[in-house]
PDB file of C-alpha atoms in Angstrom:
ATOM      1  CA  MET A 664      97.633 120.766  77.981  1.00 89.00           C
ATOM      2  CA  ILE A 665     100.234 118.608  79.761  1.00 87.00           C
ATOM      3  CA  VAL A 666     103.096 120.539  78.158  1.00 89.00           C
ATOM      4  CA  ALA A 667     101.369 123.802  79.099  1.00 94.00           C
ATOM      5  CA  GLY A 668     101.126 122.695  82.731  1.00 92.00           C
ATOM      6  CA  TYR A 669     104.823 121.830  82.813  1.00 92.00           C
ATOM      7  CA  TRP A 670     105.759 125.155  81.203  1.00 95.00           C
ATOM      8  CA  LEU A 671     103.592 127.159  83.609  1.00 95.00           C
ATOM      9  CA  ARG A 672     105.185 125.466  86.638  1.00 92.00           C
ATOM     10  CA  LEU A 673     108.665 126.211  85.287  1.00 93.00           C
ATOM     11  CA  ARG A 674     107.684 129.876  84.921  1.00 93.00           C
ATOM     12  CA  GLU A 675     106.161 129.777  88.435  1.00 93.00           C
ATOM     13  CA  PHE A 676     102.850 131.043  87.082  1.00 92.00           C
ATOM     14  CA  PRO A 677     100.548 131.665  88.860  1.00 93.00           C
ATOM     15  CA  SER A 678     102.834 130.453  91.695  1.00 93.00           C
ATOM     16  CA  GLU A 679     104.341 127.258  93.066  1.00 90.00           C
ATOM     17  CA  ALA A 680     101.608 127.149  95.714  1.00 91.00           C
ATOM     18  CA  PHE A 681      98.886 127.129  93.036  1.00 95.00           C
ATOM     19  CA  TRP A 682      99.400 123.531  91.884  1.00 92.00           C
ATOM     20  CA  PRO A 683      98.773 121.646  95.149  1.00 90.00           C
ATOM     21  CA  GLY A 684      95.593 123.693  95.643  1.00 92.00           C
ATOM     22  CA  ALA A 685      94.464 123.052  92.066  1.00 92.00           C
ATOM     23  CA  GLU A 686      95.056 119.336  92.527  1.00 89.00           C
ATOM     24  CA  ARG A 687      92.977 119.306  95.722  1.00 89.00           C
ATOM     25  CA  LEU A 688      90.152 121.295  94.098  1.00 93.00           C
ATOM     26  CA  ASN A 689      90.041 118.815  91.255  1.00 90.00           C
ATOM     27  CA  TYR A 690      90.333 115.743  93.453  1.00 88.00           C
ATOM     28  CA  PHE A 691      87.685 116.712  96.008  1.00 91.00           C
ATOM     29  CA  ILE A 692      85.145 118.722  93.949  1.00 94.00           C
ATOM     30  CA  LEU A 693      85.487 118.892  90.158  1.00 93.00           C
ATOM     31  CA  PHE A 694      86.443 115.316  89.418  1.00 88.00           C
ATOM     32  CA  PRO A 695      83.812 113.793  91.779  1.00 91.00           C
ATOM     33  CA  ALA A 696      81.219 115.992  90.043  1.00 92.00           C
ATOM     34  CA  LEU A 697      82.158 114.393  86.721  1.00 89.00           C
ATOM     35  CA  LEU A 698      81.920 110.861  88.111  1.00 88.00           C
ATOM     36  CA  PHE A 699      78.691 111.507  90.017  1.00 91.00           C
ATOM     37  CA  SER A 700      76.902 113.072  87.040  1.00 88.00           C
ATOM     38  CA  SER A 701      78.107 110.339  84.669  1.00 86.00           C
ATOM     39  CA  LEU A 702      76.835 107.524  86.899  1.00 86.00           C
ATOM     40  CA  ALA A 703      73.636 109.325  87.924  1.00 87.00           C
ATOM     41  CA  ARG A 704      72.549 109.241  84.264  1.00 81.00           C
ATOM     42  CA  ALA A 705      74.163 105.930  83.259  1.00 79.00           C
ATOM     43  CA  PRO A 706      72.162 103.022  81.792  1.00 79.00           C
ATOM     44  CA  LEU A 707      73.020 100.547  84.530  1.00 79.00           C
ATOM     45  CA  ASN A 708      71.032  97.779  82.831  1.00 80.00           C
ATOM     46  CA  ASN A 709      73.771  97.246  80.233  1.00 79.00           C
ATOM     47  CA  PRO A 710      74.123  93.424  80.057  1.00 84.00           C
ATOM     48  CA  ALA A 711      77.868  93.726  79.400  1.00 83.00           C
ATOM     49  CA  LEU A 712      78.610  95.482  82.719  1.00 87.00           C
ATOM     50  CA  PRO A 713      79.109  92.283  84.806  1.00 92.00           C
ATOM     51  CA  ARG A 714      81.578  91.007  82.228  1.00 93.00           C
ATOM     52  CA  LEU A 715      83.343  94.367  82.195  1.00 93.00           C
ATOM     53  CA  ALA A 716      83.677  94.231  85.981  1.00 93.00           C
ATOM     54  CA  LEU A 717      85.029  90.683  85.763  1.00 96.00           C
ATOM     55  CA  ALA A 718      87.497  91.753  83.073  1.00 96.00           C
ATOM     56  CA  VAL A 719      88.841  94.592  85.245  1.00 96.00           C
ATOM     57  CA  LEU A 720      89.375  92.372  88.279  1.00 95.00           C
ATOM     58  CA  LEU A 721      90.793  89.510  86.216  1.00 97.00           C
ATOM     59  CA  ALA A 722      93.363  91.686  84.436  1.00 97.00           C
ATOM     60  CA  LEU A 723      94.450  93.344  87.697  1.00 96.00           C
ATOM     61  CA  GLY A 724      94.634  89.957  89.411  1.00 96.00           C
ATOM     62  CA  ILE A 725      96.859  88.450  86.717  1.00 97.00           C
ATOM     63  CA  ALA A 726      99.206  91.452  86.841  1.00 97.00           C
ATOM     64  CA  TRP A 727      99.358  91.349  90.655  1.00 96.00           C
ATOM     65  CA  ILE A 728     100.183  87.624  90.776  1.00 96.00           C
ATOM     66  CA  ALA A 729     102.938  88.148  88.198  1.00 96.00           C
ATOM     67  CA  LEU A 730     104.369  91.004  90.293  1.00 96.00           C
ATOM     68  CA  LEU A 731     104.418  88.837  93.423  1.00 95.00           C
ATOM     69  CA  LEU A 732     106.239  86.057  91.569  1.00 96.00           C
ATOM     70  CA  VAL A 733     108.866  88.469  90.211  1.00 95.00           C
ATOM     71  CA  ARG A 734     109.343  89.992  93.654  1.00 93.00           C
ATOM     72  CA  ARG A 735     110.000  86.548  95.107  1.00 92.00           C
ATOM     73  CA  LEU A 736     112.595  85.877  92.408  1.00 94.00           C
ATOM     74  CA  ARG A 737     114.323  89.276  92.637  1.00 90.00           C
ATOM     75  CA  GLY A 738     114.003  89.832  96.380  1.00 89.00           C
ATOM     76  CA  TRP A 739     112.918  93.472  96.138  1.00 90.00           C
ATOM     77  CA  PRO A 740     112.389  95.323  99.442  1.00 91.00           C
ATOM     78  CA  ALA A 741     108.911  96.735 100.016  1.00 89.00           C
ATOM     79  CA  GLY A 742     109.901 100.313  99.196  1.00 90.00           C
ATOM     80  CA  ARG A 743     111.192  99.307  95.776  1.00 92.00           C
ATOM     81  CA  PHE A 744     108.465  96.756  95.097  1.00 94.00           C
ATOM     82  CA  GLY A 745     105.848  99.386  95.935  1.00 93.00           C
ATOM     83  CA  ALA A 746     107.225 101.767  93.328  1.00 94.00           C
ATOM     84  CA  PHE A 747     107.406  99.074  90.642  1.00 95.00           C
ATOM     85  CA  SER A 748     103.916  97.734  91.377  1.00 96.00           C
ATOM     86  CA  GLN A 749     102.352 101.201  91.318  1.00 95.00           C
ATOM     87  CA  GLY A 750     104.121 101.868  88.036  1.00 96.00           C
ATOM     88  CA  ILE A 751     102.352  98.854  86.540  1.00 97.00           C
ATOM     89  CA  LEU A 752      98.969  98.853  88.314  1.00 96.00           C
ATOM     90  CA  ARG A 753      98.055 102.514  88.831  1.00 94.00           C
ATOM     91  CA  PHE A 754      96.729 104.769  86.070  1.00 93.00           C
ATOM     92  CA  ASN A 755      96.397 108.475  85.348  1.00 92.00           C
ATOM     93  CA  THR A 756      92.668 109.024  85.735  1.00 89.00           C
ATOM     94  CA  TYR A 757      92.626 112.556  84.288  1.00 87.00           C
ATOM     95  CA  LEU A 758      94.394 111.459  81.128  1.00 90.00           C
ATOM     96  CA  GLY A 759      92.151 108.408  80.807  1.00 91.00           C
ATOM     97  CA  LEU A 760      88.890 110.311  81.048  1.00 90.00           C
ATOM     98  CA  ALA A 761      90.124 112.983  78.643  1.00 89.00           C
ATOM     99  CA  ALA A 762      91.005 110.292  76.084  1.00 90.00           C
ATOM    100  CA  VAL A 763      87.770 108.323  76.599  1.00 91.00           C
ATOM    101  CA  GLY A 764      85.667 111.479  76.362  1.00 89.00           C
ATOM    102  CA  SER A 765      87.391 112.489  73.139  1.00 88.00           C
ATOM    103  CA  LEU A 766      86.953 109.065  71.540  1.00 89.00           C
ATOM    104  CA  PHE A 767      83.586 107.865  72.814  1.00 91.00           C
ATOM    105  CA  GLY A 768      81.748 110.832  74.341  1.00 90.00           C
ATOM    106  CA  GLN A 769      79.307 110.509  77.220  1.00 86.00           C
ATOM    107  CA  GLN A 770      78.729 106.790  76.687  1.00 88.00           C
ATOM    108  CA  GLY A 771      82.431 106.125  77.060  1.00 90.00           C
ATOM    109  CA  LEU A 772      82.681 108.343  80.153  1.00 89.00           C
ATOM    110  CA  THR A 773      79.865 106.343  81.748  1.00 87.00           C
ATOM    111  CA  LEU A 774      81.731 103.078  81.203  1.00 90.00           C
ATOM    112  CA  ALA A 775      84.930 104.682  82.499  1.00 90.00           C
ATOM    113  CA  ALA A 776      83.173 105.851  85.664  1.00 88.00           C
ATOM    114  CA  LEU A 777      81.865 102.341  86.298  1.00 87.00           C
ATOM    115  CA  MET A 778      85.361 100.939  85.820  1.00 90.00           C
ATOM    116  CA  LEU A 779      86.804 103.505  88.212  1.00 88.00           C
ATOM    117  CA  ALA A 780      84.373 102.363  90.904  1.00 85.00           C
ATOM    118  CA  LEU A 781      86.152  98.997  90.794  1.00 86.00           C
ATOM    119  CA  MET A 782      89.694  99.941  89.841  1.00 90.00           C
ATOM    120  CA  VAL A 783      90.339 102.798  92.286  1.00 87.00           C
ATOM    121  CA  PRO A 784      89.718 100.828  95.519  1.00 87.00           C
ATOM    122  CA  THR A 785      91.404  97.674  94.206  1.00 90.00           C
ATOM    123  CA  VAL A 786      94.543  99.462  93.035  1.00 91.00           C
ATOM    124  CA  ASN A 787      94.737 101.542  96.223  1.00 85.00           C
ATOM    125  CA  VAL A 788      94.645  98.437  98.431  1.00 87.00           C
ATOM    126  CA  LEU A 789      97.322  96.702  96.352  1.00 90.00           C
ATOM    127  CA  SER A 790      99.504  99.828  96.342  1.00 90.00           C
ATOM    128  CA  VAL A 791      99.385 100.284 100.123  1.00 86.00           C
ATOM    129  CA  TRP A 792      99.997  96.592 100.704  1.00 87.00           C
ATOM    130  CA  SER A 793     102.995  96.535  98.355  1.00 90.00           C
ATOM    131  CA  LEU A 794     104.618  99.490 100.140  1.00 88.00           C
ATOM    132  CA  THR A 795     104.053  98.049 103.626  1.00 83.00           C
ATOM    133  CA  ALA A 796     104.487  94.325 102.955  1.00 69.00           C
ATOM    134  CA  GLU A 797     107.545  93.989 105.204  1.00 62.00           C
ATOM    135  CA  ARG A 798     106.057  95.646 108.264  1.00 65.00           C
ATOM    136  CA  GLY A 799     102.443  94.510 107.961  1.00 62.00           C
ATOM    137  CA  VAL A 800      99.297  96.586 107.698  1.00 64.00           C
ATOM    138  CA  SER A 801      95.920  96.384 109.391  1.00 68.00           C
ATOM    139  CA  ALA A 802      92.616  95.995 107.579  1.00 69.00           C
ATOM    140  CA  ARG A 803      91.529  99.362 108.978  1.00 74.00           C
ATOM    141  CA  SER A 804      94.498 101.203 107.486  1.00 71.00           C
ATOM    142  CA  LEU A 805      93.761  99.580 104.135  1.00 69.00           C
ATOM    143  CA  LEU A 806      90.013 100.161 104.021  1.00 75.00           C
ATOM    144  CA  LEU A 807      89.606 103.521 105.788  1.00 77.00           C
ATOM    145  CA  PRO A 808      91.259 105.590 102.999  1.00 73.00           C
ATOM    146  CA  ILE A 809      88.988 103.864 100.475  1.00 76.00           C
ATOM    147  CA  ALA A 810      85.871 104.646 102.500  1.00 79.00           C
ATOM    148  CA  LYS A 811      86.934 108.330 102.589  1.00 82.00           C
ATOM    149  CA  ASN A 812      88.081 108.537  98.960  1.00 83.00           C
ATOM    150  CA  PRO A 813      86.019 111.243  97.177  1.00 87.00           C
ATOM    151  CA  LEU A 814      86.194 109.395  93.854  1.00 84.00           C
ATOM    152  CA  ILE A 815      84.756 106.231  95.391  1.00 84.00           C
ATOM    153  CA  LEU A 816      82.088 108.209  97.249  1.00 88.00           C
ATOM    154  CA  ALA A 817      81.117 109.995  94.020  1.00 90.00           C
ATOM    155  CA  CYS A 818      80.841 106.700  92.111  1.00 88.00           C
ATOM    156  CA  VAL A 819      78.755 105.045  94.822  1.00 87.00           C
ATOM    157  CA  GLY A 820      76.590 108.155  95.278  1.00 90.00           C
ATOM    158  CA  GLY A 821      75.980 108.528  91.551  1.00 89.00           C
ATOM    159  CA  ALA A 822      75.009 104.868  91.178  1.00 87.00           C
ATOM    160  CA  LEU A 823      72.642 105.007  94.174  1.00 88.00           C
ATOM    161  CA  PHE A 824      71.079 108.233  92.896  1.00 89.00           C
ATOM    162  CA  ASN A 825      70.603 106.585  89.521  1.00 87.00           C
ATOM    163  CA  LEU A 826      68.687 103.728  91.130  1.00 86.00           C
ATOM    164  CA  THR A 827      66.203 106.160  92.704  1.00 87.00           C
ATOM    165  CA  GLY A 828      65.027 107.128  89.219  1.00 81.00           C
ATOM    166  CA  ILE A 829      64.403 110.795  90.107  1.00 81.00           C
ATOM    167  CA  GLY A 830      67.046 112.211  87.759  1.00 77.00           C
ATOM    168  CA  LEU A 831      68.983 115.409  88.458  1.00 81.00           C
ATOM    169  CA  PRO A 832      66.325 118.014  89.305  1.00 82.00           C
ATOM    170  CA  GLY A 833      66.422 121.770  89.846  1.00 83.00           C
ATOM    171  CA  GLY A 834      69.295 122.555  87.537  1.00 87.00           C
ATOM    172  CA  THR A 835      71.719 120.257  89.345  1.00 90.00           C
ATOM    173  CA  ASP A 836      72.501 118.528  86.048  1.00 89.00           C
ATOM    174  CA  ARG A 837      73.722 121.851  84.609  1.00 92.00           C
ATOM    175  CA  LEU A 838      75.687 122.662  87.760  1.00 94.00           C
ATOM    176  CA  LEU A 839      77.426 119.277  87.732  1.00 93.00           C
ATOM    177  CA  SER A 840      78.108 119.583  83.995  1.00 90.00           C
ATOM    178  CA  LEU A 841      79.855 122.921  84.501  1.00 93.00           C
ATOM    179  CA  LEU A 842      81.992 121.530  87.328  1.00 94.00           C
ATOM    180  CA  ALA A 843      82.771 118.401  85.312  1.00 90.00           C
ATOM    181  CA  ALA A 844      83.794 120.436  82.269  1.00 89.00           C
ATOM    182  CA  ALA A 845      86.483 122.155  84.329  1.00 91.00           C
ATOM    183  CA  SER A 846      87.917 118.940  85.773  1.00 89.00           C
ATOM    184  CA  LEU A 847      89.674 117.466  82.725  1.00 87.00           C
ATOM    185  CA  PRO A 848      91.601 120.527  81.476  1.00 91.00           C
ATOM    186  CA  LEU A 849      92.686 121.416  85.004  1.00 92.00           C
ATOM    187  CA  GLY A 850      93.660 117.797  85.615  1.00 88.00           C
ATOM    188  CA  LEU A 851      95.841 117.711  82.494  1.00 88.00           C
ATOM    189  CA  LEU A 852      97.558 120.948  83.516  1.00 92.00           C
ATOM    190  CA  CYS A 853      98.295 119.392  86.916  1.00 90.00           C
ATOM    191  CA  VAL A 854      99.724 116.288  85.236  1.00 86.00           C
ATOM    192  CA  GLY A 855     102.205 118.506  83.387  1.00 88.00           C
ATOM    193  CA  ALA A 856     103.066 120.454  86.516  1.00 89.00           C
ATOM    194  CA  ALA A 857     103.911 117.191  88.319  1.00 86.00           C
ATOM    195  CA  LEU A 858     106.528 116.085  85.757  1.00 86.00           C
ATOM    196  CA  LYS A 859     110.093 115.813  87.117  1.00 83.00           C
ATOM    197  CA  PRO A 860     112.518 115.248  84.205  1.00 86.00           C
ATOM    198  CA  GLU A 861     115.466 115.665  86.577  1.00 80.00           C
ATOM    199  CA  GLN A 862     114.591 112.260  88.074  1.00 72.00           C
ATOM    200  CA  LEU A 863     115.248 110.396  84.798  1.00 78.00           C
ATOM    201  CA  GLY A 864     119.022 110.205  85.178  1.00 73.00           C
ATOM    202  CA  ALA A 865     119.151 107.232  87.551  1.00 68.00           C
ATOM    203  CA  GLU A 866     118.133 103.599  87.075  1.00 80.00           C
ATOM    204  CA  VAL A 867     117.409 103.859  83.367  1.00 87.00           C
ATOM    205  CA  PRO A 868     116.963 100.071  82.844  1.00 90.00           C
ATOM    206  CA  ALA A 869     114.435  99.810  85.684  1.00 92.00           C
ATOM    207  CA  LEU A 870     112.503 102.830  84.409  1.00 93.00           C
ATOM    208  CA  GLY A 871     112.558 101.386  80.888  1.00 94.00           C
ATOM    209  CA  TRP A 872     111.221  97.912  81.594  1.00 95.00           C
ATOM    210  CA  ASN A 873     108.608  99.201  84.033  1.00 96.00           C
ATOM    211  CA  SER A 874     107.333 101.695  81.437  1.00 96.00           C
ATOM    212  CA  ALA A 875     107.287  99.026  78.708  1.00 96.00           C
ATOM    213  CA  LEU A 876     105.201  96.715  80.888  1.00 97.00           C
ATOM    214  CA  ARG A 877     102.727  99.448  81.780  1.00 97.00           C
ATOM    215  CA  LEU A 878     102.330 101.066  78.369  1.00 97.00           C
ATOM    216  CA  LEU A 879     102.597  98.024  76.080  1.00 95.00           C
ATOM    217  CA  VAL A 880     102.142  94.734  77.938  1.00 96.00           C
ATOM    218  CA  MET A 881      99.224  95.802  80.168  1.00 97.00           C
ATOM    219  CA  PRO A 882      96.997  96.902  77.238  1.00 96.00           C
ATOM    220  CA  VAL A 883      97.768  93.593  75.476  1.00 96.00           C
ATOM    221  CA  LEU A 884      96.755  91.750  78.660  1.00 97.00           C
ATOM    222  CA  ALA A 885      93.531  93.781  78.842  1.00 97.00           C
ATOM    223  CA  TRP A 886      92.772  93.004  75.192  1.00 96.00           C
ATOM    224  CA  CYS A 887      93.290  89.258  75.778  1.00 97.00           C
ATOM    225  CA  VAL A 888      90.943  89.328  78.780  1.00 97.00           C
ATOM    226  CA  ALA A 889      88.329  91.317  76.815  1.00 96.00           C
ATOM    227  CA  TRP A 890      88.572  88.839  73.940  1.00 96.00           C
ATOM    228  CA  ALA A 891      88.277  85.837  76.264  1.00 96.00           C
ATOM    229  CA  LEU A 892      85.140  87.290  77.894  1.00 95.00           C
ATOM    230  CA  ALA A 893      83.667  88.385  74.525  1.00 94.00           C
ATOM    231  CA  LEU A 894      83.178  91.996  75.617  1.00 94.00           C
ATOM    232  CA  PRO A 895      81.413  94.333  73.159  1.00 93.00           C
ATOM    233  CA  ALA A 896      83.596  96.677  71.109  1.00 93.00           C
ATOM    234  CA  MET A 897      83.210  99.846  73.189  1.00 93.00           C
ATOM    235  CA  GLU A 898      83.623  98.098  76.537  1.00 94.00           C
ATOM    236  CA  SER A 899      86.753  96.374  75.192  1.00 95.00           C
ATOM    237  CA  ALA A 900      88.166  99.649  73.892  1.00 95.00           C
ATOM    238  CA  VAL A 901      87.650 101.516  77.184  1.00 95.00           C
ATOM    239  CA  LEU A 902      89.179  98.613  79.141  1.00 96.00           C
ATOM    240  CA  VAL A 903      92.261  98.489  76.901  1.00 96.00           C
ATOM    241  CA  LEU A 904      92.642 102.261  76.973  1.00 95.00           C
ATOM    242  CA  PHE A 905      92.635 102.421  80.773  1.00 96.00           C
ATOM    243  CA  PHE A 906      95.259  99.681  80.965  1.00 97.00           C
ATOM    244  CA  ALA A 907      97.416 101.643  78.496  1.00 97.00           C
ATOM    245  CA  LEU A 908      97.540 104.804  80.616  1.00 96.00           C
ATOM    246  CA  PRO A 909     100.705 105.962  82.363  1.00 96.00           C
ATOM    247  CA  THR A 910     100.797 105.638  86.136  1.00 95.00           C
ATOM    248  CA  ALA A 911      99.204 108.236  88.394  1.00 91.00           C
ATOM    249  CA  PRO A 912     101.182 111.261  89.670  1.00 87.00           C
ATOM    250  CA  THR A 913      99.577 110.704  93.089  1.00 83.00           C
ATOM    251  CA  ALA A 914     101.652 107.513  93.376  1.00 89.00           C
ATOM    252  CA  TYR A 915     104.606 109.745  94.306  1.00 88.00           C
ATOM    253  CA  VAL A 916     102.769 111.177  97.330  1.00 80.00           C
ATOM    254  CA  LEU A 917     101.713 107.739  98.570  1.00 85.00           C
ATOM    255  CA  THR A 918     105.212 106.327  98.082  1.00 89.00           C
ATOM    256  CA  ARG A 919     106.786 109.187 100.028  1.00 84.00           C
ATOM    257  CA  GLN A 920     104.224 108.957 102.843  1.00 79.00           C
ATOM    258  CA  LEU A 921     104.757 105.216 103.309  1.00 84.00           C
ATOM    259  CA  GLY A 922     108.544 105.296 103.123  1.00 86.00           C
ATOM    260  CA  GLY A 923     108.991 103.844  99.646  1.00 88.00           C
ATOM    261  CA  ASP A 924     111.571 104.719  96.985  1.00 90.00           C
ATOM    262  CA  SER A 925     110.091 108.104  96.062  1.00 87.00           C
ATOM    263  CA  GLN A 926     112.936 109.039  93.692  1.00 86.00           C
ATOM    264  CA  LEU A 927     112.363 105.871  91.652  1.00 91.00           C
ATOM    265  CA  MET A 928     108.631 106.542  91.697  1.00 91.00           C
ATOM    266  CA  ALA A 929     109.103 110.105  90.411  1.00 88.00           C
ATOM    267  CA  GLY A 930     111.239 108.799  87.556  1.00 90.00           C
ATOM    268  CA  ILE A 931     108.648 106.162  86.628  1.00 93.00           C
ATOM    269  CA  ILE A 932     105.833 108.726  86.612  1.00 92.00           C
ATOM    270  CA  THR A 933     107.762 111.179  84.450  1.00 91.00           C
ATOM    271  CA  LEU A 934     109.048 108.673  81.901  1.00 93.00           C
ATOM    272  CA  GLN A 935     105.696 106.921  81.514  1.00 95.00           C
ATOM    273  CA  THR A 936     103.861 110.217  81.045  1.00 93.00           C
ATOM    274  CA  LEU A 937     106.337 111.331  78.380  1.00 92.00           C
ATOM    275  CA  LEU A 938     106.327 107.983  76.539  1.00 95.00           C
ATOM    276  CA  ALA A 939     102.536 107.803  76.674  1.00 94.00           C
ATOM    277  CA  ALA A 940     102.397 110.615  74.116  1.00 90.00           C
ATOM    278  CA  GLY A 941     103.472 107.978  71.586  1.00 93.00           C
ATOM    279  CA  SER A 942     102.115 104.744  73.059  1.00 94.00           C
ATOM    280  CA  LEU A 943      98.620 106.131  73.692  1.00 92.00           C
ATOM    281  CA  LEU A 944      98.485 107.434  70.141  1.00 89.00           C
ATOM    282  CA  LEU A 945      99.280 103.905  68.921  1.00 91.00           C
ATOM    283  CA  VAL A 946      96.665 102.295  71.170  1.00 89.00           C
ATOM    284  CA  MET A 947      93.971 104.853  70.304  1.00 84.00           C
ATOM    285  CA  THR A 948      94.680 104.424  66.576  1.00 86.00           C
ATOM    286  CA  LEU A 949      94.326 100.654  66.860  1.00 85.00           C
ATOM    287  CA  LEU A 950      91.129 101.046  68.892  1.00 79.00           C
TER     288      LEU A 950
END
C-alpha cells in the first residue's frame, strides 16, 4: 500500500492536489472514527491499563532526557534538535494501527487507541518545545493545538461515551466501522505519497544514526520498560510495536511551520519509512 501510494503520486494520479485533501479527510474524519469506535467499546476495566500508561510515559521520559543530554553535549540549535527529537519520539500512527490490527485484531486496536490518548499529546508537546527551545514558547501555544487535535478529541470522546454504558445505538456502530475501515488503507497510501527519496543525499551519517535509534533502540527500551513493569504479553507487544514505528510524515509540516530543518526532517522520514519495511518485520516476528 505504501509503495502504491508513492507510485500513484509519481504518476500524478488522481492529481497532486488529491493527497493533501486525502490526508485531511483521514486526519479529521476517518481516523477519529476508528479511535472513537475502538474506545467506545473498549473494556476499560483491564487491570493492566495503569501499568501500560506508566510504561508509555516512562519510555518517552527516558528517551527525552537522553535527547536533552546529547543536545547539551553536541550544542545543536533548536531547528536541528527538533528534527532529531521528532525522528526518535514521533511515530507513524497509520502504520502502527495497520500492524496492530493485523496482528492482534480489535483487542489490539483498543490497546493502541488507549496508548494514543497518552502518546499523541505528550509527543506533540515535546516536539513543539524542541523546535522552539531557543525562542521560548507559551503554555497556551503548547496546549491549544492538543485541545483541538481531532485524534485526542476522538480518544477522550470514545472513553467518555464508553463510561455512559449506552453503547453505540441506532446503527452508529456500523457507520463508524465503515469509516474506520477506510482510514487505514487510505492512511498507508498517504504515507507512500509523502516519501521524498531525493532528500536522502545529504547528511547520511545523521540520518543513519537517527533511524537506528528509532527503529532498533527505542523498541528495546520499550521492551525493557514492559519487562520491568511486568506487563502482560499483548500489552507488551503493542507497546514495543509502537516504539518500533518510523516517525510520522506530519513531522515535516510541523518542522517547516516552526522554522526547523525541514530538509533534514524529510530525509529522516523517508529513510525511516523505507528501513521500517525490514525492521518492523523483525520486530513483528519476534513479537
